[in-house]
JSON list of C-alpha atoms in Angstrom, two decimals:
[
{"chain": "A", "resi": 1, "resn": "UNK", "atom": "CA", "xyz": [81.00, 90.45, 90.89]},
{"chain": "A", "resi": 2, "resn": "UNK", "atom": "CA", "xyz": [81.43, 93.88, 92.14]},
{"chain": "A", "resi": 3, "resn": "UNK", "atom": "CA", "xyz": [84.32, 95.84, 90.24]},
{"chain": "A", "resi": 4, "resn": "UNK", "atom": "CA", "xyz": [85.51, 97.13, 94.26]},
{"chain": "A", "resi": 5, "resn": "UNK", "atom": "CA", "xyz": [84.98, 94.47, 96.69]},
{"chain": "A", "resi": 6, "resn": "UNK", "atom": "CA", "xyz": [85.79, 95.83, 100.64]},
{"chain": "A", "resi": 7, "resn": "UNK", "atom": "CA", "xyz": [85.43, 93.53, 103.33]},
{"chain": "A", "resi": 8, "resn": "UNK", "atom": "CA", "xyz": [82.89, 95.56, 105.52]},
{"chain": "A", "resi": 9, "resn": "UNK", "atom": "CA", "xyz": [84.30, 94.47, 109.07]},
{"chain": "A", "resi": 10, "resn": "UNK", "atom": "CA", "xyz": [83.86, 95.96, 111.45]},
{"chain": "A", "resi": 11, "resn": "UNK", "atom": "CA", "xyz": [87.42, 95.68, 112.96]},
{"chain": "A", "resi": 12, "resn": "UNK", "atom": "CA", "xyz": [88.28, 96.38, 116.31]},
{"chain": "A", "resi": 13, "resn": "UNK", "atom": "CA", "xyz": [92.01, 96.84, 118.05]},
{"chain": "A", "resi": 14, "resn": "UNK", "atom": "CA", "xyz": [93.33, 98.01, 120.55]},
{"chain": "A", "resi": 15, "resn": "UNK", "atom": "CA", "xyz": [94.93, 101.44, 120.69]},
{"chain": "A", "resi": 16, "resn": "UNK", "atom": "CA", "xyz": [98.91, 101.84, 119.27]},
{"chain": "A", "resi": 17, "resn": "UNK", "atom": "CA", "xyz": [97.86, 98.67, 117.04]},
{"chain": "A", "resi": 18, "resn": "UNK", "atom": "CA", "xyz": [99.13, 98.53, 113.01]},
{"chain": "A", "resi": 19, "resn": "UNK", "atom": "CA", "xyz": [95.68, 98.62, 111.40]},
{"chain": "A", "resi": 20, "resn": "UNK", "atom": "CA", "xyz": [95.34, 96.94, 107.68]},
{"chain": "A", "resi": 21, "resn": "UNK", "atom": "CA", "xyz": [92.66, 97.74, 105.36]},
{"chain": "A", "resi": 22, "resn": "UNK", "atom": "CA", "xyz": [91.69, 96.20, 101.98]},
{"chain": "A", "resi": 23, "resn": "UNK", "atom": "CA", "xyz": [90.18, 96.54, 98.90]},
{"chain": "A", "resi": 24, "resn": "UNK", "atom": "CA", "xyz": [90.51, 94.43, 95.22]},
{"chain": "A", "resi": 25, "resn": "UNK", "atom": "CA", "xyz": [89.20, 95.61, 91.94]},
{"chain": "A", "resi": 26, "resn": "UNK", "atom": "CA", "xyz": [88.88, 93.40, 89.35]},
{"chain": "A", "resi": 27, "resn": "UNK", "atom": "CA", "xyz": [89.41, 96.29, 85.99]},
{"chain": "A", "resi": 28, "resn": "UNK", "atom": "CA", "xyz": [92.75, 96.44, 85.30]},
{"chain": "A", "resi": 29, "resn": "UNK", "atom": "CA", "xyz": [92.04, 99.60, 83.97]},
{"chain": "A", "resi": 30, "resn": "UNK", "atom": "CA", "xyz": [91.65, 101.57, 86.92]},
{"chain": "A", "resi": 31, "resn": "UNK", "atom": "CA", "xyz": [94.52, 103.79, 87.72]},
{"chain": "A", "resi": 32, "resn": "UNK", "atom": "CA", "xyz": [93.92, 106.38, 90.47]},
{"chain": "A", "resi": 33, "resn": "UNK", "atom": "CA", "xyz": [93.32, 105.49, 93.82]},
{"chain": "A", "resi": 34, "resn": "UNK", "atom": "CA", "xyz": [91.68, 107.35, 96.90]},
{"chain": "A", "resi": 35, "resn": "UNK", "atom": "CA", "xyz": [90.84, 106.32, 100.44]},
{"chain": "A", "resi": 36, "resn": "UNK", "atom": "CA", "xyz": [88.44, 108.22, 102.35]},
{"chain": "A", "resi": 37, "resn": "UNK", "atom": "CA", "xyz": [87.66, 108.35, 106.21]},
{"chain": "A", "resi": 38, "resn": "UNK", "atom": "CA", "xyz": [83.68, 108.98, 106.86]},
{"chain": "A", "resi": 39, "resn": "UNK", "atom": "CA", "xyz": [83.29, 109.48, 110.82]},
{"chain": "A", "resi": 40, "resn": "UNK", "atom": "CA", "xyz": [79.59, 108.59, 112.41]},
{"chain": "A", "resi": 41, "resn": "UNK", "atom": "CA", "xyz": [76.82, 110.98, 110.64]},
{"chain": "A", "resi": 42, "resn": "UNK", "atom": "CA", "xyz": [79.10, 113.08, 108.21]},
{"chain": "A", "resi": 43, "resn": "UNK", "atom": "CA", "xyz": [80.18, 112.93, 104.90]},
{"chain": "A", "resi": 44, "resn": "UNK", "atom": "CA", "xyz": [83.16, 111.40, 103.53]},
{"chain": "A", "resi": 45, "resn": "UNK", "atom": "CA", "xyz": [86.67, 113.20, 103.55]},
{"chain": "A", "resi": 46, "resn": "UNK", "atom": "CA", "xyz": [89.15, 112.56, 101.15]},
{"chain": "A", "resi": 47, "resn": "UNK", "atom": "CA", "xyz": [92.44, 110.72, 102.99]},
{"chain": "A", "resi": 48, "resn": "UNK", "atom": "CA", "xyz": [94.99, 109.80, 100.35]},
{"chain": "A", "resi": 49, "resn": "UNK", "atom": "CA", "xyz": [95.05, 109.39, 96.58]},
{"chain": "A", "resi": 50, "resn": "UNK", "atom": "CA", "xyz": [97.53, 108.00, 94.63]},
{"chain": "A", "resi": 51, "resn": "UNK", "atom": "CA", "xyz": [98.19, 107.15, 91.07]},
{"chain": "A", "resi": 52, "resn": "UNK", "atom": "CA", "xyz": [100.65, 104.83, 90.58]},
{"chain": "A", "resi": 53, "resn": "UNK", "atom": "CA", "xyz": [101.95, 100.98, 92.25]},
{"chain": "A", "resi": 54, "resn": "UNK", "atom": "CA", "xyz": [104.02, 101.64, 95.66]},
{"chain": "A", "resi": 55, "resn": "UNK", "atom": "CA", "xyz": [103.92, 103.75, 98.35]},
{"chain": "A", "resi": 56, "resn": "UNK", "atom": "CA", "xyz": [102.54, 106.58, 99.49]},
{"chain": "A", "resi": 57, "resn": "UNK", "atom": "CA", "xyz": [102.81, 108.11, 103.39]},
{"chain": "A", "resi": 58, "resn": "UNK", "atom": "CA", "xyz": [101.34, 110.60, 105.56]},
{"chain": "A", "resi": 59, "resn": "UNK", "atom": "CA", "xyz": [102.00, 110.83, 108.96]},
{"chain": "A", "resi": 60, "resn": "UNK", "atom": "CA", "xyz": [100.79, 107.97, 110.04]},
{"chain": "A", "resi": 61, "resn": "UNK", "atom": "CA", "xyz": [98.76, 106.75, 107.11]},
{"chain": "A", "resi": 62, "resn": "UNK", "atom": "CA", "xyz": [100.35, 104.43, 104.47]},
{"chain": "A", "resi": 63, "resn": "UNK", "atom": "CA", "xyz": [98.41, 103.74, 101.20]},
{"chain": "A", "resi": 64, "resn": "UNK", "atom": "CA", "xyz": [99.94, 100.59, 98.99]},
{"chain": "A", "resi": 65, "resn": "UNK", "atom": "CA", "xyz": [98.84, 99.45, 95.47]},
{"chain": "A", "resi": 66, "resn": "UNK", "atom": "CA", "xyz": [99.79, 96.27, 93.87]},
{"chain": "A", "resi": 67, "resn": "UNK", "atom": "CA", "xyz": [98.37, 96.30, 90.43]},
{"chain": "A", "resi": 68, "resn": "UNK", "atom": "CA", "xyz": [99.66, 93.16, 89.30]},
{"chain": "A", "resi": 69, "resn": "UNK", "atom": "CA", "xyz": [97.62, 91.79, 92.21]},
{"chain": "A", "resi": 70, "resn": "UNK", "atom": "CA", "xyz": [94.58, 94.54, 91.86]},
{"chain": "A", "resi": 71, "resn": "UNK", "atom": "CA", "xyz": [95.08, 94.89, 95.53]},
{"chain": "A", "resi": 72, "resn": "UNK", "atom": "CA", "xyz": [94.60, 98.51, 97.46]},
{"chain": "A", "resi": 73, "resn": "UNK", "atom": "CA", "xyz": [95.71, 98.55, 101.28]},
{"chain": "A", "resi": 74, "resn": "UNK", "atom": "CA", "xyz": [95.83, 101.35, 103.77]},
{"chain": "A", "resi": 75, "resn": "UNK", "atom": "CA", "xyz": [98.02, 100.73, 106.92]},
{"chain": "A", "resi": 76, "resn": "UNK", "atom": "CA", "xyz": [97.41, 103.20, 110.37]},
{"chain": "A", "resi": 77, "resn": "UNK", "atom": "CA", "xyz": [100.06, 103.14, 112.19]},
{"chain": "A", "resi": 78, "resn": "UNK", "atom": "CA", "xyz": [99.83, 103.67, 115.98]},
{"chain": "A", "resi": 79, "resn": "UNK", "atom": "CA", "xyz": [95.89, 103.79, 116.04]},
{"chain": "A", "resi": 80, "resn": "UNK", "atom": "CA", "xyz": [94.20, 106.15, 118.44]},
{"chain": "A", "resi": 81, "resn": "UNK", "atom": "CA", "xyz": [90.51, 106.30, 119.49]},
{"chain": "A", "resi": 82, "resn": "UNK", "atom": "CA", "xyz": [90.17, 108.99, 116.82]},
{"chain": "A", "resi": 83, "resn": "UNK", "atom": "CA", "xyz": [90.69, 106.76, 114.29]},
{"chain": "A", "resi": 84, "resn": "UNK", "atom": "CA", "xyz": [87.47, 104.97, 114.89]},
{"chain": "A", "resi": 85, "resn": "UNK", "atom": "CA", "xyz": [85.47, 105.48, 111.58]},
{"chain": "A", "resi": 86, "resn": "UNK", "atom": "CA", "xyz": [84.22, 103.58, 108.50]},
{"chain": "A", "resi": 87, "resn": "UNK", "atom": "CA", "xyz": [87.10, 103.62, 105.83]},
{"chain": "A", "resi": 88, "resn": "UNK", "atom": "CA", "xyz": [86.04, 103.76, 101.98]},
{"chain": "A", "resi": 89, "resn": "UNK", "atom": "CA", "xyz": [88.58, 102.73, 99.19]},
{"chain": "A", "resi": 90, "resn": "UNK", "atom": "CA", "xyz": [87.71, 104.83, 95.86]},
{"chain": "A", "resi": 91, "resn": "UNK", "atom": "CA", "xyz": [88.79, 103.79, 92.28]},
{"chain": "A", "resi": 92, "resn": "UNK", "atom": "CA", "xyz": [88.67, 105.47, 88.93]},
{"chain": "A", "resi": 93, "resn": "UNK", "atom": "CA", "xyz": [89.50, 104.67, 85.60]},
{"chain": "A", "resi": 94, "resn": "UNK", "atom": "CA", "xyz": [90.58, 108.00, 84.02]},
{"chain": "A", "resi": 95, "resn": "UNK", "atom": "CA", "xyz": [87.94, 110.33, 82.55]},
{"chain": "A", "resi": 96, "resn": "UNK", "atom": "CA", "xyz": [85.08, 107.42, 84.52]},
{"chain": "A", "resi": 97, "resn": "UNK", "atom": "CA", "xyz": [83.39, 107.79, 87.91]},
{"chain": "A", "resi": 98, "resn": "UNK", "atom": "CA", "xyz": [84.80, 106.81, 91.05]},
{"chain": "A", "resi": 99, "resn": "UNK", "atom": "CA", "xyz": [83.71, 103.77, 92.25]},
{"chain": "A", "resi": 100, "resn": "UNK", "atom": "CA", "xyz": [83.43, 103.31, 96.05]},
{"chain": "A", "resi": 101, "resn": "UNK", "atom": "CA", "xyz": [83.72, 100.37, 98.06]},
{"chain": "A", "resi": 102, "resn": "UNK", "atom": "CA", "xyz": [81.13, 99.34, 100.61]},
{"chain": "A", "resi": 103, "resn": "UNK", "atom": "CA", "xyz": [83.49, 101.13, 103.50]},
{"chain": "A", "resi": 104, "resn": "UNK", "atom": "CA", "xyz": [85.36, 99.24, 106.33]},
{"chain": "A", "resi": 105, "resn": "UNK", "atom": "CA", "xyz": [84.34, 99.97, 109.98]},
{"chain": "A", "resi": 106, "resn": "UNK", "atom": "CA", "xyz": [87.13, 100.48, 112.32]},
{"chain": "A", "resi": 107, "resn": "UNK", "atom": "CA", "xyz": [87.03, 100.82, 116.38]},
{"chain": "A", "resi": 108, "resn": "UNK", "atom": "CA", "xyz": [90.31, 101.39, 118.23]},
{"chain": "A", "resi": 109, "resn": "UNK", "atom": "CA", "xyz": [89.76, 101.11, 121.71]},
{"chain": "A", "resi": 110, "resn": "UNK", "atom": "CA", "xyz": [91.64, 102.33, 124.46]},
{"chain": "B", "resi": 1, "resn": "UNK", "atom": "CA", "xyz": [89.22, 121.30, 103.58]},
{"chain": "B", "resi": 2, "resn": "UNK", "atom": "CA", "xyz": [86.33, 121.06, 100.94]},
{"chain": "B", "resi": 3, "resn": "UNK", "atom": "CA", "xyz": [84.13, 123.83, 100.42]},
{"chain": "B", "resi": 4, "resn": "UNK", "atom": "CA", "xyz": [80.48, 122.18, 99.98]},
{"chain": "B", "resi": 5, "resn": "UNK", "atom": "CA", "xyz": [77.67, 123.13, 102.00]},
{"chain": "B", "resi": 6, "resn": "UNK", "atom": "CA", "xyz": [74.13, 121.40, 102.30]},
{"chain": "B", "resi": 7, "resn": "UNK", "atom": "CA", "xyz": [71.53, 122.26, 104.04]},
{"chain": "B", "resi": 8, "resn": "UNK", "atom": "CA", "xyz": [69.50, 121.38, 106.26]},
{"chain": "B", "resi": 9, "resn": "UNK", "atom": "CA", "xyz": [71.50, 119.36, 107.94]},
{"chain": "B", "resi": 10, "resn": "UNK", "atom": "CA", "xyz": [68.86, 117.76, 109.78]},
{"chain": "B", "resi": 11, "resn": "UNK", "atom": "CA", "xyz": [65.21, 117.11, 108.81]},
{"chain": "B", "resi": 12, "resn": "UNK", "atom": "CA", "xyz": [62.26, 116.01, 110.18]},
{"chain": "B", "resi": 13, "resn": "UNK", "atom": "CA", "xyz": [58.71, 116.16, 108.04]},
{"chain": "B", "resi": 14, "resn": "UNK", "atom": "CA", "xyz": [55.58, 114.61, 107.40]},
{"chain": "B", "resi": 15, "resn": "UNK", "atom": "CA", "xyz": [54.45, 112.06, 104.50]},
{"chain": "B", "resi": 16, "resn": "UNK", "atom": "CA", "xyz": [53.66, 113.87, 101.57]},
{"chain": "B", "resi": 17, "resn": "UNK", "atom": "CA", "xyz": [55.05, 116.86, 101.61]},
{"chain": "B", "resi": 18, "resn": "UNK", "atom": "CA", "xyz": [57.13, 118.92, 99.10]},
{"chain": "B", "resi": 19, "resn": "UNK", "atom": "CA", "xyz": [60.91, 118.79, 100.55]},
{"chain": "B", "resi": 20, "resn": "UNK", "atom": "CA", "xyz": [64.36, 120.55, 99.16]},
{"chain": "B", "resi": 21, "resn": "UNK", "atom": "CA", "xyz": [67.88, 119.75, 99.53]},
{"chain": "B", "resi": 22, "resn": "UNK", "atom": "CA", "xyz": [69.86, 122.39, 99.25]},
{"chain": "B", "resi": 23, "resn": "UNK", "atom": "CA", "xyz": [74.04, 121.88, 98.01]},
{"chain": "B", "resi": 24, "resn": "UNK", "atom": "CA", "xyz": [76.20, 124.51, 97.02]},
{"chain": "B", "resi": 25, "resn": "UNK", "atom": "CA", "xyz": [80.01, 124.52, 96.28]},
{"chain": "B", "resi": 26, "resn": "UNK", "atom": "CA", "xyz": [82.63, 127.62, 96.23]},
{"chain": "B", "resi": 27, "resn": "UNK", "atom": "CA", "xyz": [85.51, 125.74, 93.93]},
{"chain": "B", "resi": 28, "resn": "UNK", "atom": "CA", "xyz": [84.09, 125.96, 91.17]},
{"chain": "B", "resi": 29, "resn": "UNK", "atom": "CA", "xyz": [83.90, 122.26, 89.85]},
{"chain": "B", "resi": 30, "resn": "UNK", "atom": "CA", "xyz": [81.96, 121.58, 87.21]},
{"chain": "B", "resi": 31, "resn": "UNK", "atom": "CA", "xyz": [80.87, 117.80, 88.63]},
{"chain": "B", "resi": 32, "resn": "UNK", "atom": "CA", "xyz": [78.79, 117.18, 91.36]},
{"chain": "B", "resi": 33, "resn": "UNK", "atom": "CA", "xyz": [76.76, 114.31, 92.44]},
{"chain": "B", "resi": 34, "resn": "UNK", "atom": "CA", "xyz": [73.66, 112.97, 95.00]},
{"chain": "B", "resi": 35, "resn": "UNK", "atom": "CA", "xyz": [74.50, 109.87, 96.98]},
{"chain": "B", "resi": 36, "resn": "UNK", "atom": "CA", "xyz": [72.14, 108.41, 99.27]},
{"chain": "B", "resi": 37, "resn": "UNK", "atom": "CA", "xyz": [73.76, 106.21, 102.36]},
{"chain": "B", "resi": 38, "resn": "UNK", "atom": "CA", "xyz": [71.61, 104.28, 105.04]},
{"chain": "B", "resi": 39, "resn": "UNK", "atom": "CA", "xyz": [73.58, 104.22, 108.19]},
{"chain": "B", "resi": 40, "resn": "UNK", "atom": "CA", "xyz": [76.36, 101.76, 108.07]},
{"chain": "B", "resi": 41, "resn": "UNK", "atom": "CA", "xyz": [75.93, 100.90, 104.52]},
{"chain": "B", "resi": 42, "resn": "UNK", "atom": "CA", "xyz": [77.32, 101.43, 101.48]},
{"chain": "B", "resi": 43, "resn": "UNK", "atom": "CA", "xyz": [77.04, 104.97, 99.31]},
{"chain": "B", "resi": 44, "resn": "UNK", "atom": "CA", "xyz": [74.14, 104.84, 96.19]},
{"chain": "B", "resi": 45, "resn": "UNK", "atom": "CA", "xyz": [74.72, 107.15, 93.09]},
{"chain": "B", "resi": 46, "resn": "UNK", "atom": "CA", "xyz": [71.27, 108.77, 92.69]},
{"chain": "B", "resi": 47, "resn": "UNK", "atom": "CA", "xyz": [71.87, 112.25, 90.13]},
{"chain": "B", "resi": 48, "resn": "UNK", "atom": "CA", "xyz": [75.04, 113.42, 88.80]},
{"chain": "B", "resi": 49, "resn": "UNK", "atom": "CA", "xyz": [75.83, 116.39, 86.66]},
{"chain": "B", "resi": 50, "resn": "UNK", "atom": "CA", "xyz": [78.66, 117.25, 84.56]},
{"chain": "B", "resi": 51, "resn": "UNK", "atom": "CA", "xyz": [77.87, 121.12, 84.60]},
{"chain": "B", "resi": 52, "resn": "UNK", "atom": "CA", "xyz": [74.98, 123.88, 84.02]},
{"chain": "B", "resi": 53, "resn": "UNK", "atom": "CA", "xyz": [72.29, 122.66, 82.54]},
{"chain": "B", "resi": 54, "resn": "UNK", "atom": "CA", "xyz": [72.98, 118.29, 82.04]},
{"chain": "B", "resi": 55, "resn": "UNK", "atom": "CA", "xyz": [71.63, 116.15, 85.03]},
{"chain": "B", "resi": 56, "resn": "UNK", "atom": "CA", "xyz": [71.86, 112.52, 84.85]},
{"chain": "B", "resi": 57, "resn": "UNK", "atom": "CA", "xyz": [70.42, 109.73, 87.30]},
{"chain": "B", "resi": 58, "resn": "UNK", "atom": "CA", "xyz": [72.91, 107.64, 89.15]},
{"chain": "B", "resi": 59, "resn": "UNK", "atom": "CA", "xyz": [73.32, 103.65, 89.83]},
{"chain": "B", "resi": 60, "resn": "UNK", "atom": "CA", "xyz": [69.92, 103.98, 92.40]},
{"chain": "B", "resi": 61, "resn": "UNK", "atom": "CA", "xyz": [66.56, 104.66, 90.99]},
{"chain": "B", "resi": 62, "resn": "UNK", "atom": "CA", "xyz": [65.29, 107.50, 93.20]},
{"chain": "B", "resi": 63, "resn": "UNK", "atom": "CA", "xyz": [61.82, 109.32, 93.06]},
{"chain": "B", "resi": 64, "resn": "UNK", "atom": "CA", "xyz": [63.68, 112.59, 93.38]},
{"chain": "B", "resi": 65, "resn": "UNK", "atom": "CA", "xyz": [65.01, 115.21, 90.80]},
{"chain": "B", "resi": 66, "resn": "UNK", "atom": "CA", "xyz": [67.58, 117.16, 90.60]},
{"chain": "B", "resi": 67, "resn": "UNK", "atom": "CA", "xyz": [68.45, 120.90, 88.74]},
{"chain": "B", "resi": 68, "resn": "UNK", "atom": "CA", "xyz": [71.55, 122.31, 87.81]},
{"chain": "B", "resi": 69, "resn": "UNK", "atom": "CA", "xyz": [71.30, 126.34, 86.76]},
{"chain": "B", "resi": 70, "resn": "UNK", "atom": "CA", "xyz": [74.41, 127.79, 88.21]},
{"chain": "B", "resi": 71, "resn": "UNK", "atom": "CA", "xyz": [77.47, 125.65, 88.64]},
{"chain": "B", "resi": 72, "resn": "UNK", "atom": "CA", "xyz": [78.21, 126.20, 92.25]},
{"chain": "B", "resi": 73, "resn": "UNK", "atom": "CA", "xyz": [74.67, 125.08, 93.62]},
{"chain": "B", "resi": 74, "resn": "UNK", "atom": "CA", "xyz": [72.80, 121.51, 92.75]},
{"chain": "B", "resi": 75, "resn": "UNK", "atom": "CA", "xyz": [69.33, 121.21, 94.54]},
{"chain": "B", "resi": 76, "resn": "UNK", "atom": "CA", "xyz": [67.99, 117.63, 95.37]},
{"chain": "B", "resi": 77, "resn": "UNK", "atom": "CA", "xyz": [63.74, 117.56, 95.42]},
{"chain": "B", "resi": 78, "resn": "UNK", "atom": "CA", "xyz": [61.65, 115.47, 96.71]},
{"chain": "B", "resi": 79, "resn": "UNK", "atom": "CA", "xyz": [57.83, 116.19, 95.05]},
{"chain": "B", "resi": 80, "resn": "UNK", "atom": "CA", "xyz": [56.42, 114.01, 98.02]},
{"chain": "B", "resi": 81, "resn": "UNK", "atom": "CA", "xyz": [58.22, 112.66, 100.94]},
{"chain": "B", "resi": 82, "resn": "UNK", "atom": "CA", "xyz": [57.16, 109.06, 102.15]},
{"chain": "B", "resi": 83, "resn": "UNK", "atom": "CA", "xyz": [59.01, 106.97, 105.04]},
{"chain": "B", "resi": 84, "resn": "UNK", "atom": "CA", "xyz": [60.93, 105.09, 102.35]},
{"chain": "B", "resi": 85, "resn": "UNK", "atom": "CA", "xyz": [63.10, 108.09, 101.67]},
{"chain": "B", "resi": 86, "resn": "UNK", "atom": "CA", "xyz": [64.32, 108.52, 104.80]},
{"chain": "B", "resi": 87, "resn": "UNK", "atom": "CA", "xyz": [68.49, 108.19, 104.68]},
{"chain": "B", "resi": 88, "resn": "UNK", "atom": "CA", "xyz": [71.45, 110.16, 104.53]},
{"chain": "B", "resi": 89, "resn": "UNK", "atom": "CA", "xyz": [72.07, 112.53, 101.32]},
{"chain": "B", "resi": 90, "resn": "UNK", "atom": "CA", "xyz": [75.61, 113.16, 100.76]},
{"chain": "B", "resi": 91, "resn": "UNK", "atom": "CA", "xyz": [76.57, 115.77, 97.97]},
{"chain": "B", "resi": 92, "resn": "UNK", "atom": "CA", "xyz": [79.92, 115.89, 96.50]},
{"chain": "B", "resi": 93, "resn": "UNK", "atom": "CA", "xyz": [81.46, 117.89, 93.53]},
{"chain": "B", "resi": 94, "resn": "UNK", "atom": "CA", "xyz": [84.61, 117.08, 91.66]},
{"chain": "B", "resi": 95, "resn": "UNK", "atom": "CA", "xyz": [86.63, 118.81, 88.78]},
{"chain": "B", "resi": 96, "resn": "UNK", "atom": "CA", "xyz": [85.91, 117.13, 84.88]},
{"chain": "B", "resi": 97, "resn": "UNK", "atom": "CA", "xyz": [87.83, 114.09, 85.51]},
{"chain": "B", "resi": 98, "resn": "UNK", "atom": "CA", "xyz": [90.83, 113.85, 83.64]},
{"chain": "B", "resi": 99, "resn": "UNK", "atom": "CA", "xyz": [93.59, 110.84, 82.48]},
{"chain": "B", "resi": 100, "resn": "UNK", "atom": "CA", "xyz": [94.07, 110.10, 86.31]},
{"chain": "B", "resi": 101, "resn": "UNK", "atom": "CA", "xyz": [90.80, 109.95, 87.10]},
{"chain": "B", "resi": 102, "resn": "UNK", "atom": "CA", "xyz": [89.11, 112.24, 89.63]},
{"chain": "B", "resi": 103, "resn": "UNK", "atom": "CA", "xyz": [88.68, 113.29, 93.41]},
{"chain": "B", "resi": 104, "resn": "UNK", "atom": "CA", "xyz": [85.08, 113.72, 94.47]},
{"chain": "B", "resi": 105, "resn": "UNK", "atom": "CA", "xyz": [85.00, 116.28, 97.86]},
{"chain": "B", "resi": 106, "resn": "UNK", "atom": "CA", "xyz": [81.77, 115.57, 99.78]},
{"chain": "B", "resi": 107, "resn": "UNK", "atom": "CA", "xyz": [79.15, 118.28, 102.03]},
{"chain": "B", "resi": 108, "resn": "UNK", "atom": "CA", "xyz": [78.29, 116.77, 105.50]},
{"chain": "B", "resi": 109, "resn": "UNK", "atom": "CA", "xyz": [75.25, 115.39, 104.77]},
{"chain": "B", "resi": 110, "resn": "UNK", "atom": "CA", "xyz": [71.48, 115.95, 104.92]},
{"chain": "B", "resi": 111, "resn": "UNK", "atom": "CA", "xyz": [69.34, 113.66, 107.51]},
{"chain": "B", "resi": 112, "resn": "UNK", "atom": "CA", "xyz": [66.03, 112.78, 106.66]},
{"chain": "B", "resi": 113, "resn": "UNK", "atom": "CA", "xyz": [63.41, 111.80, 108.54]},
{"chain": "B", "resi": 114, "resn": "UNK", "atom": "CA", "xyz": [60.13, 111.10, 106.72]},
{"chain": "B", "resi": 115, "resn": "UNK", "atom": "CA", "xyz": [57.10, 110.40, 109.63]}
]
């Protein structure tokens, strides 16, 4: 079993849709919490992070974490055509690597 | 915005030859890493160091090397390039991770091309 499993999609909506992406972890050990948006042929960028269960927002971006549930989401609200990229949840432990998950591709089309 | 460079950002070359990949960073982390990433799959750990002079290989086996003399700049080299290691090379650099973990910053990539 991998210790970040992502479901690799792809996903396609239309545009103005709620958007719901998901990871699980299985180490309950793993505290901090990053998504990262990687569009076609560039690297990664870094999204949102957050440490603890809850909410976090950002404009239109919502990152959740149940760790009761070892369950990671990011919601998009409002989803334009720019959002259209592969989406990669990112885990660490404290003072371990980050581990990635496989990435979620997303389409929003107009 | 993250400042990590690589270059080239694009290359084409022939089997057997000597190539470099250059990465530098200007914010002065001490970690930085090699992934490798096939289009629309997932990223491979190849080489990670934790600063000057300590390299380490990654979750992937990988034919290349890696060298880390000053902190801001970690060259990837390939001694000789075969169709096999054509792929994306993503470098990314991150601060000594601490009790909350860390936050890697990537470079935009290096496409290879082996012929």
């Amino acid at each position: 079993q991998k210790e970040v499993e992502q479901d690799p999609g792809p996903l396609s909506v239309p545009e103005g849709a709620i958007v719901s992406l998901n990871c699980t972890y299985s180490n309950s050990a793993f505290q901090y919490f990053m998504w990262y948006r990687q569009y076609s042929r560039k690297g990664p960028e870094l999204l949102m992070y957050t440490y603890s269960s809850g909410n976090k927002e950002d404009g239109r971006f919502t990152a959740q974490v149940d760790k009761s549930s070892k369950y990671i989401s990011l919601f998009i609200r409002d989803s334009q055509p720019s959002d259209s990229a592969t989406y990669l949840c990112a885990i660490s432990g404290g003072y371990n690597k980050l581990i990635f998950g496989a990435g979620t591709r997303l389409a929003v089309h107009p | 915005e993250a400042d990590i460079y690589q270059t080239p950002r694009y290359l084409v070359i022939g089997t057997g030859k000597k190539i470099t990949l250059e990465c530098s960073q200007t914010m002065g982390h001490d970690k930085m890493y090699w992934y490798q990433q096939d289009p629309g799959m997932e990223l491979h750990l190849i080489h990670y160091s934790y600063g000057v002079n300590s390299t380490e290989k990654g979750d992937l086996s990988s034919e290349s090397t890696v060298s880390r003399i000053r902190t801001e700049h970690f060259p990837l080299t390939l001694e000789s390039a075969r169709p096999s290691h054509t792929s994306q090379y993503l470098c990314a650099s991150s601060k000594i991770a601490g009790p909350k973990g860390e936050t890697q910053y990537f470079g935009p990539g290096t496409r290879l091309l082996v012929l």
